[in-house]
PDB file of C-alpha atoms in Angstrom:
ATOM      1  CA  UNK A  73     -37.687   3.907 -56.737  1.00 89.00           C
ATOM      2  CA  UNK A  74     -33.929   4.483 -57.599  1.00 92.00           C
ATOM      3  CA  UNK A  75     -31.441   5.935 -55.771  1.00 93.00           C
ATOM      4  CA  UNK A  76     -27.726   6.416 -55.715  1.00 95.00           C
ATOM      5  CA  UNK A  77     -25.346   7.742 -53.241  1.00 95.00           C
ATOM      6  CA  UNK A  78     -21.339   8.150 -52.117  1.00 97.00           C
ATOM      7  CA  UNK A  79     -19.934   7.857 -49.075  1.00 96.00           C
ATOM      8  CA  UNK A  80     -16.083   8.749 -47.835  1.00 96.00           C
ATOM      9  CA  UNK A  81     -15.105   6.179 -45.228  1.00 97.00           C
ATOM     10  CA  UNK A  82     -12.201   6.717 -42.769  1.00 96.00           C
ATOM     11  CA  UNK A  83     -10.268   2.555 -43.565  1.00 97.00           C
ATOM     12  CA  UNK A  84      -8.796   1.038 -46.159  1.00 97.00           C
ATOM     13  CA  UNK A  85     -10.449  -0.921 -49.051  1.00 98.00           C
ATOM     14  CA  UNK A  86     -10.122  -4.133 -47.075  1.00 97.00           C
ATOM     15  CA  UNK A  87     -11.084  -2.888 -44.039  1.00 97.00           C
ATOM     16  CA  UNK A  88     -14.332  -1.885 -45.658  1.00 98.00           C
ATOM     17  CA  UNK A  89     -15.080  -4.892 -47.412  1.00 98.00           C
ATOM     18  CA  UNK A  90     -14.530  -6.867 -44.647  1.00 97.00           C
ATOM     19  CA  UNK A  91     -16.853  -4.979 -42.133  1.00 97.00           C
ATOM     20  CA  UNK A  92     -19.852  -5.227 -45.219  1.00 96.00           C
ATOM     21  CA  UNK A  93     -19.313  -8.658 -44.712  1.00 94.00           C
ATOM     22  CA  UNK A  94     -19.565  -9.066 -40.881  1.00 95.00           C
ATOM     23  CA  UNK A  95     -23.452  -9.467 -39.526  1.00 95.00           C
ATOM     24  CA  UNK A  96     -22.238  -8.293 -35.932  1.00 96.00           C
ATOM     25  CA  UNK A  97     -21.554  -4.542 -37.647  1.00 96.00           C
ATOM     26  CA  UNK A  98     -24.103  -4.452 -39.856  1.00 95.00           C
ATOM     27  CA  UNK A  99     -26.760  -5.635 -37.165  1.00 96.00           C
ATOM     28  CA  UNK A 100     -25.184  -2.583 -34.981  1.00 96.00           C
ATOM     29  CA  UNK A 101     -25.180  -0.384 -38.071  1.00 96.00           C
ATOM     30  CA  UNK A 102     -28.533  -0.974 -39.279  1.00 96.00           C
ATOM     31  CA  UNK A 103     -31.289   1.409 -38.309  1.00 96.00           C
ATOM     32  CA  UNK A 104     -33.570  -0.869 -36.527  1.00 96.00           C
ATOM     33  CA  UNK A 105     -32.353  -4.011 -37.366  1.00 96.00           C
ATOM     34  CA  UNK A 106     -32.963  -6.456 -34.451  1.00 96.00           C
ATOM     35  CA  UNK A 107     -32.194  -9.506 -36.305  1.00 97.00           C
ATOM     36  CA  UNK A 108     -29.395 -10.723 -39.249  1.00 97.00           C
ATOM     37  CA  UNK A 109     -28.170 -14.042 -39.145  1.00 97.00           C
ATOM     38  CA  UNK A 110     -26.088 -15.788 -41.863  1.00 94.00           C
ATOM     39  CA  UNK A 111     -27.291 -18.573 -43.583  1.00 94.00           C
ATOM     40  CA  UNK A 112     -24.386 -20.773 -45.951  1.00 90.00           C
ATOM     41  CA  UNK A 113     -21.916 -17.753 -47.036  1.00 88.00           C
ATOM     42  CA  UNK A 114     -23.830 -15.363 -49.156  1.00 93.00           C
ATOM     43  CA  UNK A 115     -27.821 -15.538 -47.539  1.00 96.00           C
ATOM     44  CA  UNK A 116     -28.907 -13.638 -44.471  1.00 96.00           C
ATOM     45  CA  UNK A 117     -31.799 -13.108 -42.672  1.00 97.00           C
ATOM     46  CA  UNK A 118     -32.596  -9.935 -41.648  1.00 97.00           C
ATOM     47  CA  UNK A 119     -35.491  -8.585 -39.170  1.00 97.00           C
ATOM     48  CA  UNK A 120     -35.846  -4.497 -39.801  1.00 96.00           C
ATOM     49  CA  UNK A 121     -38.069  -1.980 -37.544  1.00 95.00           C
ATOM     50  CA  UNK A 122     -38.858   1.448 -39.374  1.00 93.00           C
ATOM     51  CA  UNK A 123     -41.323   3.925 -39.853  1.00 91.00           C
ATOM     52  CA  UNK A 124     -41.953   5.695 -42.862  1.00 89.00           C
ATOM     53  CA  UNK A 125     -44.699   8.172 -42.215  1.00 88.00           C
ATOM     54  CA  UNK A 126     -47.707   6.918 -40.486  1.00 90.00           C
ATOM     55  CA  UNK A 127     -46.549   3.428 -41.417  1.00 89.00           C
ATOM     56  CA  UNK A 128     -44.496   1.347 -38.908  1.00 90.00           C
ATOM     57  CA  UNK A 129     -43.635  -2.003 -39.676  1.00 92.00           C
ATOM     58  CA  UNK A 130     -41.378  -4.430 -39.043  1.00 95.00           C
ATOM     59  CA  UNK A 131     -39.959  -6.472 -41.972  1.00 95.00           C
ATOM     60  CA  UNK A 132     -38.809  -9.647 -42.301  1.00 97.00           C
ATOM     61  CA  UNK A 133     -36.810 -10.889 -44.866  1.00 97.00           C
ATOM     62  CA  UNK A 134     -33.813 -12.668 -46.659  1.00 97.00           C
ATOM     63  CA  UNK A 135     -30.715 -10.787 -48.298  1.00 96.00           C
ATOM     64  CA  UNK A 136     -28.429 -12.359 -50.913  1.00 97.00           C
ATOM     65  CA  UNK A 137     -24.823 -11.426 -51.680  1.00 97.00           C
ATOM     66  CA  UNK A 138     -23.937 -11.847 -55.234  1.00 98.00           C
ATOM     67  CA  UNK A 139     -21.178 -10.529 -58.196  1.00 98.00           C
ATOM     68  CA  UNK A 140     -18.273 -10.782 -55.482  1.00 98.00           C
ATOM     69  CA  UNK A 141     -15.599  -8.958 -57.125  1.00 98.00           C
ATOM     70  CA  UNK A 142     -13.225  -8.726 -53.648  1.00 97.00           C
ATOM     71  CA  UNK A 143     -12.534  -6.033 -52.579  1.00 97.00           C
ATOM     72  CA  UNK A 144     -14.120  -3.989 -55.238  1.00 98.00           C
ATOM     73  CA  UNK A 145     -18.082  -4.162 -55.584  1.00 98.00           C
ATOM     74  CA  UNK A 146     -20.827  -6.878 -55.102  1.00 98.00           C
ATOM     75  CA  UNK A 147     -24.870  -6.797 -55.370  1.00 97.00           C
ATOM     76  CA  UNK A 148     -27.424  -7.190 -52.489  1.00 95.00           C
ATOM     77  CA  UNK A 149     -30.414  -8.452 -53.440  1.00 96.00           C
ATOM     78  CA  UNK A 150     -33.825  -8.233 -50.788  1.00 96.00           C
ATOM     79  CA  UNK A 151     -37.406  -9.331 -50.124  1.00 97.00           C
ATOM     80  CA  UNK A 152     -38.812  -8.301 -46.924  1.00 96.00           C
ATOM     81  CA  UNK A 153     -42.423  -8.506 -46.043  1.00 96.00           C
ATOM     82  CA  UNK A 154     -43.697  -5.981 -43.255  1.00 94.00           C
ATOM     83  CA  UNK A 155     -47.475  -7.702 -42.614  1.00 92.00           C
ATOM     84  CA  UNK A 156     -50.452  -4.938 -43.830  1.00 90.00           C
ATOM     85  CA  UNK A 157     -47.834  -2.365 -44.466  1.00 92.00           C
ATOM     86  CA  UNK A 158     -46.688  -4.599 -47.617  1.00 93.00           C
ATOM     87  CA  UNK A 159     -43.334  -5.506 -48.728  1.00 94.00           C
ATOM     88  CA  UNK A 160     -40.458  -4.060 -50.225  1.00 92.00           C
ATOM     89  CA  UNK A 161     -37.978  -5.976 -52.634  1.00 95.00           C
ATOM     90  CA  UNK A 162     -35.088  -4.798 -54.325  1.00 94.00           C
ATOM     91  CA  UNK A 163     -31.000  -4.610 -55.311  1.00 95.00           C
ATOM     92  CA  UNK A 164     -28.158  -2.650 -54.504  1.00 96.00           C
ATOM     93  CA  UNK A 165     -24.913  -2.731 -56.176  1.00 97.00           C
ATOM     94  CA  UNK A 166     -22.023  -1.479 -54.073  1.00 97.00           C
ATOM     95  CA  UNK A 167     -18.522  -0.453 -55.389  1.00 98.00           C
ATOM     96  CA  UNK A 168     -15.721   0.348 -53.166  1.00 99.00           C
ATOM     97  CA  UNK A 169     -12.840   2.662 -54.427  1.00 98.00           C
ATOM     98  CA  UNK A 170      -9.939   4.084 -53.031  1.00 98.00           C
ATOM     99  CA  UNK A 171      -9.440   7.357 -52.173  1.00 98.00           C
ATOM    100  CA  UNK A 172      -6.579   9.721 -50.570  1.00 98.00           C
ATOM    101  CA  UNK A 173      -8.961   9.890 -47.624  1.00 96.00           C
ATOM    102  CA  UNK A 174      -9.353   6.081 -47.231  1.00 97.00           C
ATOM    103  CA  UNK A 175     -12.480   4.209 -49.306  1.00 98.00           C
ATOM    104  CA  UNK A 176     -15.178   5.694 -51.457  1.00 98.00           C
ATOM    105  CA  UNK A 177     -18.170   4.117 -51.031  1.00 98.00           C
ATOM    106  CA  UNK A 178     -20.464   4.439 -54.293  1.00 97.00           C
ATOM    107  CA  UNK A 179     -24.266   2.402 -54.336  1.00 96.00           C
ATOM    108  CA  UNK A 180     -27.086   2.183 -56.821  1.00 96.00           C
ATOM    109  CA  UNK A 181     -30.221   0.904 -55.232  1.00 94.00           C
ATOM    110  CA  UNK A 182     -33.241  -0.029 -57.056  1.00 93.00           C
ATOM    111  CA  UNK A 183     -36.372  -0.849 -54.929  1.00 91.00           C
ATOM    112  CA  UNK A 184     -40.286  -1.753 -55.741  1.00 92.00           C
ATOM    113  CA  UNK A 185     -42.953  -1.877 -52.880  1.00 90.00           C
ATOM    114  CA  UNK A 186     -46.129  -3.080 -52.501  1.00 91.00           C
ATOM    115  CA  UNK A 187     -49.077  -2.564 -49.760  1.00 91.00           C
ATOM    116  CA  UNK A 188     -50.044   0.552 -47.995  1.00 90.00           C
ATOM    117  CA  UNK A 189     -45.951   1.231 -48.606  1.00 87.00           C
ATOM    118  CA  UNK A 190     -46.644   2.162 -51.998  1.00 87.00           C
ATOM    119  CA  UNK A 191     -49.307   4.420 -51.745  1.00 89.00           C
ATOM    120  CA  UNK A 192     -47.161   6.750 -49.453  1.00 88.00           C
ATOM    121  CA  UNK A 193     -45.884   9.865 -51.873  1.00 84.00           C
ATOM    122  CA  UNK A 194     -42.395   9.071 -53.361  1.00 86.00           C
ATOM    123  CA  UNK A 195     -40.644  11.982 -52.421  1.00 88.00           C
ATOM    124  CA  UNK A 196     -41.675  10.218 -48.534  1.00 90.00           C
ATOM    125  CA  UNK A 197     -40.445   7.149 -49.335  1.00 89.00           C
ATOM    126  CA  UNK A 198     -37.155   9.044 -50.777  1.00 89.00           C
ATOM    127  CA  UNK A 199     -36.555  11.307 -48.303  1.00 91.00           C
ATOM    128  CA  UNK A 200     -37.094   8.337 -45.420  1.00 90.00           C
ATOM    129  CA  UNK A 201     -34.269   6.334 -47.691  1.00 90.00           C
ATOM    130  CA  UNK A 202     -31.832   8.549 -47.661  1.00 90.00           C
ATOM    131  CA  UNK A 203     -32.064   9.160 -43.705  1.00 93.00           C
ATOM    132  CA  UNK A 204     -31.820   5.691 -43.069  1.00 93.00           C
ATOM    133  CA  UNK A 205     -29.083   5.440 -45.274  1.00 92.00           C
ATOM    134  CA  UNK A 206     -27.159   8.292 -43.882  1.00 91.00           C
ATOM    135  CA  UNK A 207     -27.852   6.962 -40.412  1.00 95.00           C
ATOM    136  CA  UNK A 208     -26.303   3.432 -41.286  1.00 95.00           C
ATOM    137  CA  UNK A 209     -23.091   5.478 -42.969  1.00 93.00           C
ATOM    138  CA  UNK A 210     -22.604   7.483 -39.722  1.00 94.00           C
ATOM    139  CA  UNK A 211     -22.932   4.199 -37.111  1.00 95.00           C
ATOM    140  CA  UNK A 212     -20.450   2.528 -39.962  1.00 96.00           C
ATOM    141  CA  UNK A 213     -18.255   5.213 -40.725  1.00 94.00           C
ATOM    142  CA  UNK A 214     -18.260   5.603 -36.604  1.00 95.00           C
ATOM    143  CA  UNK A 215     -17.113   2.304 -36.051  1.00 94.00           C
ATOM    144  CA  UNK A 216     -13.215   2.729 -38.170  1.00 92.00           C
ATOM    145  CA  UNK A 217     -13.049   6.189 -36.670  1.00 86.00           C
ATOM    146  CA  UNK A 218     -13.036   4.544 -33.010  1.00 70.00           C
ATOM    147  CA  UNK A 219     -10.998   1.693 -34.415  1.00 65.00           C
ATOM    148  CA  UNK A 220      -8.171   4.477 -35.078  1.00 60.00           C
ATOM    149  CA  UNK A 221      -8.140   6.634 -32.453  1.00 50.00           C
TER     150      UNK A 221
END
């Protein structure tokens, strides 16, 4: 499964980078994430509650940083394994660009699963992925608009 979205975020370039790069906001940002702990200065490990459809799992996995081009773009690569519901593995490459508004947030995600995962209907697993994703963008965007004001 591919997908590819853009986000305006209220914070400079910097600011953005930075907070993509600090556990404590992504573990608040997260949907269900009740663990992600740095390992060295690129490796995390990450412990992720969700549902898609009938199937609930929790995964746990590892998630590398990699192509640091600061403050620009980088790639996050994943494994997670979720028991019987299966596994998911994938990349995302994230680009950051200014904008009038503060940063654009651009990512291309490419993701394979395995288990009773795949067997749910794409448009499921797509639909699931992009309200995850919008739910992580609101907590994040959230977090520089209370920084401002």
């Amino acid at each position: 499964m591919q997908l590819s979205e853009e986000y305006t975020l209220p914070a400079p370039r910097s600011e953005v980078w930075a907070a993509l790069h600090d556990t404590d906001v992504l573990r608040d940002c997260i949907p269900g994430c009740t663990e992600l702990e740095a390992e060295g200065d690129d490796t995390f490990h990450a412990s992720v509650t969700t549902k898609i459809g009938p199937v609930k799992a929790t995964f746990k996995g590892t998630v590398t940083m990699s192509e640091e081009q600061p403050p620009e773009s980088f790639v996050l690569s994943g494994e997670g394994k979720g028991g019987v519901a299966g596994f998911a593995k994938g990349h995302a490459r994230i680009f950051l660009d200014e904008h009038p508004e503060g940063t654009l947030l651009r990512y291309e995600v490419e993701v394979k699963l395995g288990g009773k995962l795949a067997q749910l209907g794409s448009r499921l697993i797509a639909s699931t992925s992009r309200k995850l994703s919008a739910q992580f963008f609101d907590n994040f965007a959230a977090r520089f608009e209370t920084a401002e004001g």
